[in-house]
Short mmCIF file of C-alpha atoms (C1' of nucleotides) in Angstrom, two decimals:
data_model
loop_
_atom_site.label_atom_id
_atom_site.label_comp_id
_atom_site.label_asym_id
_atom_site.label_seq_id
_atom_site.Cartn_x
_atom_site.Cartn_y
_atom_site.Cartn_z
CA MET A 1 0.00 0.00 0.00
CA SER A 2 1.24 3.45 -0.80
CA GLY A 3 -0.89 5.52 1.54
CA ARG A 4 1.59 7.48 3.57
CA ALA A 5 1.54 10.88 5.23
CA TYR A 6 3.49 13.64 3.55
CA ARG A 7 3.67 17.31 4.47
CA GLY A 8 0.89 16.63 6.90
CA LEU A 9 -1.43 15.32 4.23
CA SER A 10 -2.53 11.83 3.40
CA ALA A 11 -2.16 10.42 -0.07
CA ASP A 12 -5.76 11.13 -0.97
CA GLU A 13 -5.56 14.65 0.38
CA ARG A 14 -2.45 15.37 -1.66
CA GLN A 15 -4.10 14.06 -4.77
CA ALA A 16 -7.16 16.17 -4.13
CA ASP A 17 -4.97 19.19 -3.52
CA ARG A 18 -3.20 18.79 -6.83
CA ARG A 19 -6.49 18.31 -8.55
CA GLU A 20 -7.77 21.48 -7.00
CA ARG A 21 -4.68 23.43 -7.96
CA LEU A 22 -5.01 22.26 -11.53
CA ILE A 23 -8.62 23.35 -11.60
CA SER A 24 -7.68 26.71 -10.22
CA ALA A 25 -4.91 27.09 -12.77
CA ALA A 26 -7.29 26.15 -15.55
CA TYR A 27 -9.77 28.68 -14.26
CA THR A 28 -7.23 31.43 -14.78
CA LEU A 29 -5.51 30.22 -17.91
CA TYR A 30 -8.69 29.49 -19.85
CA ALA A 31 -9.72 33.07 -19.32
CA SER A 32 -6.39 34.58 -20.32
CA LEU A 33 -5.02 32.29 -23.02
CA GLY A 34 -8.25 30.63 -24.01
CA PHE A 35 -8.83 26.91 -23.93
CA PRO A 36 -6.88 26.08 -27.10
CA GLY A 37 -3.85 28.02 -25.86
CA THR A 38 -3.90 26.39 -22.47
CA THR A 39 -1.43 23.56 -22.84
CA ILE A 40 -0.85 20.88 -20.28
CA GLU A 41 2.64 22.16 -19.61
CA ARG A 42 1.39 25.65 -18.86
CA LEU A 43 -1.26 24.26 -16.58
CA CYS A 44 1.31 22.28 -14.65
CA SER A 45 3.75 25.13 -14.28
CA GLU A 46 0.93 27.46 -13.17
CA ALA A 47 -0.23 24.89 -10.63
CA ARG A 48 3.36 24.01 -9.70
CA ILE A 49 2.71 20.41 -10.41
CA SER A 50 4.70 17.79 -12.21
CA ASN A 51 3.89 17.21 -15.83
CA ARG A 52 3.61 13.56 -15.00
CA ALA A 53 1.15 14.06 -12.19
CA PHE A 54 -1.34 15.71 -14.48
CA TYR A 55 -2.32 12.41 -15.96
CA GLU A 56 -2.96 11.03 -12.50
CA CYS A 57 -5.62 13.70 -12.04
CA PHE A 58 -7.19 13.94 -15.48
CA SER A 59 -7.08 11.90 -18.62
CA GLY A 60 -6.40 14.95 -20.77
CA ARG A 61 -7.21 18.57 -21.39
CA GLU A 62 -10.80 17.88 -22.31
CA GLU A 63 -11.63 16.19 -19.05
CA LEU A 64 -10.23 19.10 -17.10
CA LEU A 65 -12.34 21.53 -19.07
CA GLN A 66 -15.32 19.33 -18.47
CA VAL A 67 -14.76 19.39 -14.72
CA VAL A 68 -14.20 23.14 -14.65
CA HIS A 69 -17.31 23.73 -16.65
CA GLU A 70 -19.43 21.50 -14.49
CA ARG A 71 -18.21 23.25 -11.40
CA CYS A 72 -19.08 26.61 -12.90
CA ILE A 73 -22.56 25.42 -13.71
CA GLU A 74 -23.05 23.93 -10.28
CA GLU A 75 -22.08 27.16 -8.57
CA ALA A 76 -24.21 29.16 -10.95
CA LEU A 77 -27.25 27.01 -10.35
CA GLY A 78 -26.79 27.33 -6.62
CA SER A 79 -26.48 31.08 -6.81
CA VAL A 80 -29.46 31.44 -9.09
CA ALA A 81 -31.59 29.11 -7.01
CA LYS A 82 -30.86 31.19 -3.97
CA SER A 83 -31.77 34.41 -5.77
CA VAL A 84 -34.99 32.90 -7.04
CA GLN A 85 -36.02 31.59 -3.63
CA GLU A 86 -35.64 35.03 -2.09
CA ALA A 87 -37.70 36.62 -4.84
CA PRO A 88 -41.42 37.36 -4.58
CA ASP A 89 -43.42 34.34 -5.66
CA THR A 90 -44.67 35.77 -8.94
CA PHE A 91 -43.62 34.68 -12.33
CA LEU A 92 -42.16 38.05 -13.10
CA GLY A 93 -40.42 38.27 -9.77
CA ARG A 94 -38.83 34.87 -10.13
CA LEU A 95 -37.86 35.63 -13.68
CA GLU A 96 -36.20 38.91 -12.86
CA ALA A 97 -34.46 37.47 -9.82
CA GLY A 98 -33.18 34.53 -11.84
CA ILE A 99 -31.76 36.68 -14.58
CA ALA A 100 -30.26 39.24 -12.26
CA GLY A 101 -28.85 36.46 -10.14
CA TYR A 102 -27.29 34.68 -13.03
CA VAL A 103 -25.85 37.76 -14.71
CA GLY A 104 -24.60 39.03 -11.39
CA PHE A 105 -22.97 35.72 -10.61
CA VAL A 106 -21.34 35.32 -13.96
CA THR A 107 -20.08 38.88 -14.21
CA GLN A 108 -18.77 38.77 -10.68
CA ASP A 109 -15.67 37.04 -11.98
CA ARG A 110 -14.73 37.81 -15.54
CA ARG A 111 -13.08 34.42 -15.86
CA ARG A 112 -16.34 32.65 -15.19
CA ALA A 113 -18.20 34.52 -17.90
CA ARG A 114 -15.49 33.81 -20.39
CA ILE A 115 -15.23 30.13 -19.59
CA MET A 116 -18.95 29.48 -19.49
CA HIS A 117 -19.87 31.38 -22.62
CA LEU A 118 -16.81 31.48 -24.84
CA GLU A 119 -14.27 28.78 -24.19
CA VAL A 120 -16.82 26.03 -23.86
CA ARG A 121 -17.95 26.68 -27.38
CA ARG A 122 -14.43 26.75 -28.74
CA ALA A 123 -13.68 23.32 -27.43
CA GLY A 124 -16.31 21.64 -29.56
CA ASP A 125 -16.15 18.76 -27.18
CA GLN A 126 -19.05 16.36 -27.16
CA PRO A 127 -19.66 15.71 -23.44
CA LEU A 128 -19.93 19.44 -22.88
CA LEU A 129 -23.17 19.52 -24.76
CA ALA A 130 -24.67 17.30 -22.09
CA SER A 131 -23.83 19.86 -19.46
CA ARG A 132 -25.41 22.49 -21.61
CA GLU A 133 -28.57 20.45 -21.73
CA ARG A 134 -28.65 20.44 -17.95
CA THR A 135 -28.54 24.21 -17.94
CA MET A 136 -31.34 24.31 -20.43
CA SER A 137 -33.60 22.13 -18.30
CA ALA A 138 -32.83 24.23 -15.24
CA PHE A 139 -33.91 27.26 -17.19
CA TYR A 140 -37.08 25.47 -18.19
CA LYS A 141 -37.85 24.79 -14.56
CA VAL A 142 -37.77 28.45 -13.65
CA ILE A 143 -40.40 29.08 -16.28
CA GLU A 144 -42.50 26.00 -15.70
CA ASP A 145 -42.66 26.63 -11.98
CA ALA A 146 -44.93 29.59 -12.58
CA PRO A 147 -47.16 29.94 -9.50
CA GLU A 148 -50.72 29.07 -10.43
CA GLY A 149 -49.94 26.69 -13.25
CA THR A 150 -50.28 29.20 -16.05
CA ALA A 151 -48.27 28.05 -19.02
CA PRO A 152 -46.26 31.08 -20.07
CA VAL A 153 -45.18 29.54 -23.33
CA PRO A 154 -47.27 30.79 -26.24
CA SER A 155 -48.97 28.44 -28.64
CA GLY A 156 -48.02 27.98 -32.29
CA VAL A 157 -44.34 28.35 -31.57
CA ASP A 158 -42.04 25.60 -30.44
CA PRO A 159 -41.38 26.39 -26.77
CA HIS A 160 -38.10 24.57 -26.89
CA LEU A 161 -36.84 26.76 -29.70
CA LEU A 162 -38.12 29.82 -27.91
CA SER A 163 -36.23 29.00 -24.74
CA LEU A 164 -33.20 28.18 -26.81
CA ALA A 165 -33.40 31.56 -28.45
CA MET A 166 -33.70 33.30 -25.11
CA LEU A 167 -30.63 31.52 -23.85
CA GLY A 168 -28.83 32.56 -26.98
CA ALA A 169 -29.87 36.15 -26.45
CA LEU A 170 -28.65 36.15 -22.88
CA GLN A 171 -25.46 34.46 -23.89
CA GLU A 172 -24.78 37.02 -26.57
CA LEU A 173 -25.22 39.83 -24.08
CA ILE A 174 -22.75 38.24 -21.71
CA VAL A 175 -20.25 37.51 -24.45
CA ASP A 176 -20.45 41.13 -25.48
CA TRP A 177 -19.85 42.14 -21.88
CA VAL A 178 -16.79 39.92 -21.80
CA LEU A 179 -15.26 40.91 -25.12
CA ALA A 180 -16.17 44.54 -25.60
CA GLU A 181 -13.33 46.90 -24.83
CA ASP A 182 -15.96 49.23 -23.40
CA PRO A 183 -18.31 46.77 -21.73
CA PRO A 184 -21.85 47.82 -20.88
CA GLU A 185 -23.03 48.14 -17.29
CA VAL A 186 -24.17 44.92 -15.73
CA GLU A 187 -27.49 46.58 -14.91
CA ALA A 188 -27.99 47.39 -18.58
CA VAL A 189 -27.41 43.76 -19.49
CA VAL A 190 -29.87 42.62 -16.87
CA GLY A 191 -32.33 45.25 -18.00
CA ALA A 192 -32.17 44.19 -21.61
CA ALA A 193 -32.52 40.53 -20.73
CA VAL A 194 -35.45 41.11 -18.41
CA HIS A 195 -37.16 43.32 -20.94
CA LEU A 196 -36.69 40.63 -23.52
CA LEU A 197 -38.14 37.81 -21.47
CA ARG A 198 -40.93 39.99 -20.17
CA ARG A 199 -42.08 40.68 -23.69
CA VAL A 200 -41.59 37.20 -25.01
CA PHE A 201 -43.42 35.25 -22.36
CA PRO A 202 -46.96 36.61 -22.24
CA ALA A 203 -47.52 35.33 -18.71
CA SER A 204 -45.91 38.52 -17.59
CA VAL A 205 -48.91 40.53 -18.72
CA LEU A 206 -51.08 38.42 -16.42
CA GLN A 207 -49.05 39.45 -13.44
CA PRO A 208 -50.02 42.90 -12.13
CA SER A 209 -52.20 41.03 -9.58
CA GLU A 210 -49.56 40.82 -6.87
CA HIS A 211 -48.70 44.48 -7.30
CA ALA A 212 -52.05 46.07 -6.49
CA MET B 1 7.75 40.18 -67.03
CA SER B 2 6.23 36.90 -65.98
CA GLY B 3 2.80 37.23 -67.56
CA ARG B 4 2.48 34.31 -69.87
CA ALA B 5 -0.36 32.15 -71.09
CA TYR B 6 -0.66 28.65 -69.64
CA ARG B 7 -3.40 26.10 -70.14
CA GLY B 8 -5.32 28.81 -71.91
CA LEU B 9 -5.21 31.14 -68.94
CA SER B 10 -3.20 34.24 -68.28
CA ALA B 11 -1.08 34.58 -65.20
CA ASP B 12 -3.71 36.59 -63.38
CA GLU B 13 -6.44 34.17 -64.33
CA ARG B 14 -4.44 31.25 -63.03
CA GLN B 15 -3.78 33.02 -59.78
CA ALA B 16 -7.45 33.85 -59.43
CA ASP B 17 -8.37 30.26 -60.21
CA ARG B 18 -6.12 28.91 -57.47
CA ARG B 19 -7.49 31.46 -55.08
CA GLU B 20 -10.98 30.36 -55.90
CA ARG B 21 -10.17 26.70 -55.49
CA LEU B 22 -8.66 27.40 -52.09
CA ILE B 23 -11.75 29.28 -51.03
CA SER B 24 -13.92 26.43 -52.23
CA ALA B 25 -11.80 23.92 -50.35
CA ALA B 26 -11.96 26.02 -47.22
CA TYR B 27 -15.71 26.22 -47.58
CA THR B 28 -15.93 22.47 -47.38
CA LEU B 29 -13.20 21.73 -44.89
CA TYR B 30 -14.23 24.36 -42.37
CA ALA B 31 -17.62 22.74 -42.22
CA SER B 32 -16.32 19.20 -41.85
CA LEU B 33 -13.13 19.49 -39.83
CA GLY B 34 -13.75 22.89 -38.31
CA PHE B 35 -11.44 25.82 -38.70
CA PRO B 36 -8.84 24.66 -36.19
CA GLY B 37 -8.58 21.29 -37.89
CA THR B 38 -8.27 22.73 -41.35
CA THR B 39 -4.54 22.79 -41.90
CA ILE B 40 -2.83 24.44 -44.82
CA GLU B 41 -1.69 21.10 -46.13
CA ARG B 42 -5.20 19.72 -46.15
CA LEU B 43 -6.46 22.82 -47.88
CA CYS B 44 -3.85 22.49 -50.58
CA SER B 45 -4.43 18.81 -51.17
CA GLU B 46 -8.18 19.38 -51.32
CA ALA B 47 -7.71 22.22 -53.79
CA ARG B 48 -5.02 20.26 -55.64
CA ILE B 49 -2.64 23.11 -55.22
CA SER B 50 0.98 23.21 -54.25
CA ASN B 51 1.74 23.82 -50.63
CA ARG B 52 4.06 26.52 -51.76
CA ALA B 53 1.47 28.33 -53.82
CA PHE B 54 -0.80 28.86 -50.87
CA TYR B 55 1.29 31.71 -49.61
CA GLU B 56 1.05 33.43 -52.97
CA CYS B 57 -2.72 33.61 -52.45
CA PHE B 58 -3.06 34.25 -48.73
CA SER B 59 -0.74 35.26 -45.96
CA GLY B 60 -1.99 32.46 -43.74
CA ARG B 61 -4.98 30.54 -42.52
CA GLU B 62 -6.56 33.54 -40.87
CA GLU B 63 -6.67 35.61 -44.01
CA LEU B 64 -8.37 32.79 -45.87
CA LEU B 65 -11.00 32.48 -43.18
CA GLN B 66 -11.47 36.21 -43.30
CA VAL B 67 -12.06 36.12 -47.05
CA VAL B 68 -14.45 33.19 -46.83
CA HIS B 69 -16.40 34.84 -44.08
CA GLU B 70 -16.67 38.13 -45.92
CA ARG B 71 -17.90 36.36 -48.99
CA CYS B 72 -20.55 34.57 -46.97
CA ILE B 73 -21.71 37.84 -45.49
CA GLU B 74 -21.77 39.53 -48.84
CA GLU B 75 -23.92 36.82 -50.36
CA ALA B 76 -26.17 36.77 -47.33
CA LEU B 77 -26.72 40.51 -47.43
CA GLY B 78 -27.55 40.33 -51.09
CA SER B 79 -30.02 37.54 -50.58
CA VAL B 80 -31.68 39.23 -47.62
CA ALA B 81 -31.84 42.58 -49.37
CA LYS B 82 -33.64 40.94 -52.26
CA SER B 83 -36.12 39.24 -49.96
CA VAL B 84 -36.80 42.47 -48.12
CA GLN B 85 -37.33 44.45 -51.31
CA GLU B 86 -39.93 42.00 -52.50
CA ALA B 87 -41.76 42.13 -49.18
CA PRO B 88 -44.77 44.37 -48.43
CA ASP B 89 -43.63 47.76 -47.23
CA THR B 90 -44.66 47.33 -43.63
CA PHE B 91 -42.37 46.97 -40.71
CA LEU B 92 -43.67 43.51 -39.98
CA GLY B 93 -43.51 42.48 -43.60
CA ARG B 94 -39.94 43.59 -43.97
CA LEU B 95 -39.01 41.98 -40.71
CA GLU B 96 -40.51 38.65 -41.57
CA ALA B 97 -39.08 38.70 -45.06
CA GLY B 98 -35.65 39.56 -43.73
CA ILE B 99 -35.60 36.78 -41.21
CA ALA B 100 -37.06 34.18 -43.53
CA GLY B 101 -34.63 35.30 -46.22
CA TYR B 102 -31.65 35.05 -43.97
CA VAL B 103 -32.55 31.74 -42.37
CA GLY B 104 -33.46 30.33 -45.74
CA PHE B 105 -30.21 31.46 -47.23
CA VAL B 106 -28.05 30.20 -44.42
CA THR B 107 -29.77 26.84 -44.10
CA GLN B 108 -29.70 26.33 -47.82
CA ASP B 109 -26.13 25.12 -47.50
CA ARG B 110 -25.22 23.54 -44.19
CA ARG B 111 -21.61 24.60 -44.64
CA ARG B 112 -22.58 28.25 -44.71
CA ALA B 113 -24.49 28.05 -41.45
CA ARG B 114 -21.64 26.34 -39.76
CA ILE B 115 -18.99 28.74 -41.01
CA MET B 116 -20.95 31.88 -40.30
CA HIS B 117 -22.15 30.94 -36.85
CA LEU B 118 -19.73 28.45 -35.41
CA GLU B 119 -16.28 28.53 -36.94
CA VAL B 120 -16.04 32.29 -36.96
CA ARG B 121 -16.36 32.31 -33.22
CA ARG B 122 -13.83 29.58 -32.75
CA ALA B 123 -11.16 31.46 -34.60
CA GLY B 124 -11.09 34.31 -32.13
CA ASP B 125 -9.47 36.35 -34.83
CA GLN B 126 -9.59 40.09 -34.42
CA PRO B 127 -10.44 41.34 -37.93
CA LEU B 128 -13.44 39.04 -37.95
CA LEU B 129 -15.11 41.14 -35.33
CA ALA B 130 -15.11 44.03 -37.75
CA SER B 131 -17.07 41.96 -40.24
CA ARG B 132 -19.46 41.06 -37.48
CA GLU B 133 -20.01 44.73 -36.80
CA ARG B 134 -20.94 45.23 -40.41
CA THR B 135 -23.60 42.57 -40.08
CA MET B 136 -24.90 44.26 -36.99
CA SER B 137 -25.29 47.58 -38.70
CA ALA B 138 -27.04 45.93 -41.62
CA PHE B 139 -29.48 44.43 -39.17
CA TYR B 140 -29.98 47.83 -37.62
CA LYS B 141 -30.85 49.27 -41.00
CA VAL B 142 -33.67 46.82 -41.54
CA ILE B 143 -35.20 47.98 -38.30
CA GLU B 144 -34.47 51.67 -38.62
CA ASP B 145 -35.93 51.80 -42.11
CA ALA B 146 -39.38 51.35 -40.68
CA PRO B 147 -41.81 53.09 -43.05
CA GLU B 148 -43.29 56.14 -41.36
CA GLY B 149 -40.36 56.88 -39.11
CA THR B 150 -41.76 55.13 -36.07
CA ALA B 151 -38.93 54.16 -33.77
CA PRO B 152 -39.55 50.52 -32.97
CA VAL B 153 -36.96 50.45 -30.22
CA PRO B 154 -38.53 50.78 -26.80
CA SER B 155 -37.37 53.35 -24.30
CA GLY B 156 -35.52 52.60 -21.09
CA VAL B 157 -33.57 49.77 -22.64
CA ASP B 158 -30.35 50.11 -24.57
CA PRO B 159 -31.40 49.49 -28.19
CA HIS B 160 -27.92 48.33 -29.05
CA LEU B 161 -28.05 45.62 -26.42
CA LEU B 162 -31.51 44.67 -27.52
CA SER B 163 -30.45 44.20 -31.12
CA LEU B 164 -27.42 42.32 -29.94
CA ALA B 165 -29.62 40.01 -27.95
CA MET B 166 -31.88 39.41 -30.91
CA LEU B 167 -28.91 38.52 -33.06
CA GLY B 168 -27.76 36.17 -30.35
CA ALA B 169 -31.14 34.53 -30.24
CA LEU B 170 -31.23 34.03 -33.97
CA GLN B 171 -27.69 32.75 -33.95
CA GLU B 172 -28.45 30.23 -31.26
CA LEU B 173 -31.38 28.91 -33.25
CA ILE B 174 -29.21 28.45 -36.30
CA VAL B 175 -26.40 26.84 -34.34
CA ASP B 176 -28.90 24.41 -32.91
CA TRP B 177 -30.11 23.65 -36.40
CA VAL B 178 -26.55 22.96 -37.45
CA LEU B 179 -25.48 20.83 -34.51
CA ALA B 180 -28.60 18.97 -33.47
CA GLU B 181 -28.67 15.37 -34.62
CA ASP B 182 -32.40 15.86 -35.14
CA PRO B 183 -32.51 19.42 -36.45
CA PRO B 184 -35.77 21.36 -36.31
CA GLU B 185 -37.63 22.37 -39.43
CA VAL B 186 -36.42 25.55 -41.03
CA GLU B 187 -39.95 26.91 -40.84
CA ALA B 188 -39.99 26.35 -37.09
CA VAL B 189 -36.76 28.30 -36.75
CA VAL B 190 -38.16 31.13 -38.81
CA GLY B 191 -41.38 31.01 -36.85
CA ALA B 192 -39.64 31.24 -33.51
CA ALA B 193 -37.43 34.08 -34.67
CA VAL B 194 -40.30 36.04 -36.14
CA HIS B 195 -42.38 35.52 -33.05
CA LEU B 196 -39.49 36.75 -30.96
CA LEU B 197 -38.89 39.92 -32.90
CA ARG B 198 -42.57 40.61 -33.24
CA ARG B 199 -42.98 40.61 -29.49
CA VAL B 200 -39.81 42.47 -28.72
CA PHE B 201 -40.22 45.39 -31.07
CA PRO B 202 -43.55 47.02 -30.22
CA ALA B 203 -43.82 48.69 -33.62
CA SER B 204 -45.31 45.44 -34.79
CA VAL B 205 -48.47 46.06 -32.77
CA LEU B 206 -48.98 49.28 -34.75
CA GLN B 207 -49.10 47.37 -37.96
CA PRO B 208 -52.47 45.66 -38.58
CA SER B 209 -53.25 48.59 -40.92
CA GLU B 210 -52.07 46.94 -44.11
CA HIS B 211 -54.00 43.79 -43.39
CA ALA B 212 -57.54 45.18 -43.33
"C1'" DG C 1 20.91 9.97 10.62
"C1'" DC C 2 19.69 6.74 7.06
"C1'" DC C 3 16.66 4.70 3.89
"C1'" DA C 4 12.63 4.93 1.18
"C1'" DA C 5 8.71 7.18 -0.44
"C1'" DC C 6 7.37 11.27 -2.73
"C1'" DC C 7 7.28 14.70 -6.25
"C1'" DA C 8 8.84 18.91 -8.99
"C1'" DT C 9 12.31 19.68 -12.36
"C1'" DT C 10 14.41 18.37 -16.30
"C1'" DA C 11 15.18 15.25 -20.46
"C1'" DT C 12 13.53 12.08 -24.39
"C1'" DG C 13 10.92 10.41 -28.29
"C1'" DG C 14 7.25 10.95 -31.34
"C1'" DA C 15 3.82 13.42 -33.93
"C1'" DC C 16 2.05 17.40 -36.22
"C1'" DG C 17 1.91 21.80 -38.51
"C1'" DC C 18 4.15 25.78 -40.68
"C1'" DA C 19 7.12 27.75 -43.91
"C1'" DT C 20 10.51 27.25 -47.36
"C1'" DG C 21 13.61 24.84 -50.58
"C1'" DA C 22 14.72 21.22 -54.17
"C1'" DT C 23 13.11 18.06 -57.75
"C1'" DC C 24 10.64 16.61 -61.74
"C1'" DC C 25 6.80 16.50 -64.88
"C1'" DT C 26 3.80 19.34 -67.92
"C1'" DT C 27 2.79 23.05 -71.12
"C1'" DT C 28 4.11 26.87 -74.08
"C1'" DT C 29 7.16 29.15 -77.13
"C1'" DT C 30 10.45 29.17 -80.94
"C1'" DA D 1 12.15 19.00 -81.08
"C1'" DA D 2 14.58 21.82 -77.74
"C1'" DA D 3 14.52 25.25 -74.37
"C1'" DA D 4 12.31 27.60 -70.79
"C1'" DA D 5 8.59 28.77 -67.79
"C1'" DG D 6 5.00 27.00 -64.59
"C1'" DG D 7 3.52 24.29 -60.93
"C1'" DA D 8 2.71 20.06 -58.24
"C1'" DT D 9 5.12 16.52 -55.53
"C1'" DC D 10 8.46 15.58 -52.34
"C1'" DA D 11 11.88 16.82 -48.88
"C1'" DT D 12 13.97 19.80 -45.04
"C1'" DG D 13 14.49 22.85 -40.81
"C1'" DC D 14 12.09 24.70 -37.15
"C1'" DG D 15 8.99 25.06 -33.43
"C1'" DT D 16 5.29 23.25 -30.36
"C1'" DC D 17 2.82 19.98 -27.86
"C1'" DC D 18 1.90 15.48 -25.89
"C1'" DA D 19 3.21 11.59 -23.25
"C1'" DT D 20 6.51 9.15 -20.69
"C1'" DA D 21 11.02 8.35 -18.55
"C1'" DA D 22 15.09 9.65 -15.83
"C1'" DT D 23 17.05 12.92 -12.28
"C1'" DG D 24 17.60 15.03 -7.91
"C1'" DG D 25 16.07 17.35 -3.94
"C1'" DT D 26 12.77 17.01 -0.03
"C1'" DT D 27 10.06 14.76 3.62
"C1'" DG D 28 8.56 10.94 6.81
"C1'" DG D 29 9.34 6.66 9.12
"C1'" DC D 30 12.59 4.03 11.78
#
DNA sequence: GCCAACCATTATGGACGCATGATCCTTTTT
DNA sequence: AAAAAGGATCATGCGTCCATAATGGTTGGC
């Protein structure tokens, strides 16, 4: 057995520590050099980890990206869920809180926004699309959990495509925020996104009830 | 002087022919292997052109992509302009014709859709963003050329961000059409996009006049 | 304090792509 | 038909990255 203490850490702890350092390094390098420019060697030197040890943590660059992306999504979902729970229990309230929560979360750290909305696409990796699907369904939930069972999706138009388009709109706004040399205010991004969704999903017009 | 006839073509014609073959090869390879996977050697072998001669046509891979992309945009603008001109002179009519024209054009050849909406982003090349700006402004024009000078952009929301978001929405729909293993009908894509824009730009509600 | 585990640093071999140079076949001119 | 231009095929030098192996310094157990 090769489970021995070292620098006060067990074998598993050391392994986990290296893994974590690699993830942290990836977090930074993806945002600065982009995913294609982030070589394994750079990752290792940034994380101060042996080139050899990388392969004991991940099978290759793609798996690392996958893990980083999933972590980002997990954190984002948590943050958004919290924002939504604290919001007033109206469709509009939940919607606005969800968007503001997500945009706020993602713009809080420029690296996050870049990884989640730019680098993921550049990879073209297959398993990443699965993660994307998860985000989609989470987004669906926010809409489908409208309070009194009103279906906010209009008829005659594929609701899946509509949600897809809304995600694309939001994504484009965030990408612009990331790439523009003179980025818009976060509030403006949120405002545009909220305005968009408010107009697209007609349930919002049924919602002045709570206000009066 | 080195301007001599060869295979019935002048020196300039031969040069132009090689250029064209490279562009055609790029058109195909970008869509199958993606831009990053499209090496110069592959391009040359596909175009049946000497590796050496490539650099007499383009300075490198990026310039070729640039040229291909600009050609795509040019053709798209032409096609959309024609569709819009033939449409009824109402805001809604122009809008619908523009969207249907663009989606129809871009989905007419799968390679086009992929190049214009996927590979361009993957390149991360700087001059490409300029071309993208041109597309943006063209899109603006369609909206700003509303017949009786009504400003369809709502107040309180940055119209630039709103247009950006709409482009993002449309782009996402097209990307989905390209990547999905079970792609939606083109009509459904057009329908979703039209529905979206109709709801977002309130000028559309001022437009039942022509119908009666 | 000595040995052994541990691990970052530093090579090594292989593959790939870019850019350029050399070779050889084809086409045109005379 | 011979000479010369044109261009594709093949070959080279260079750099980068991946993946693995050898090196050497550090830490923990005894």
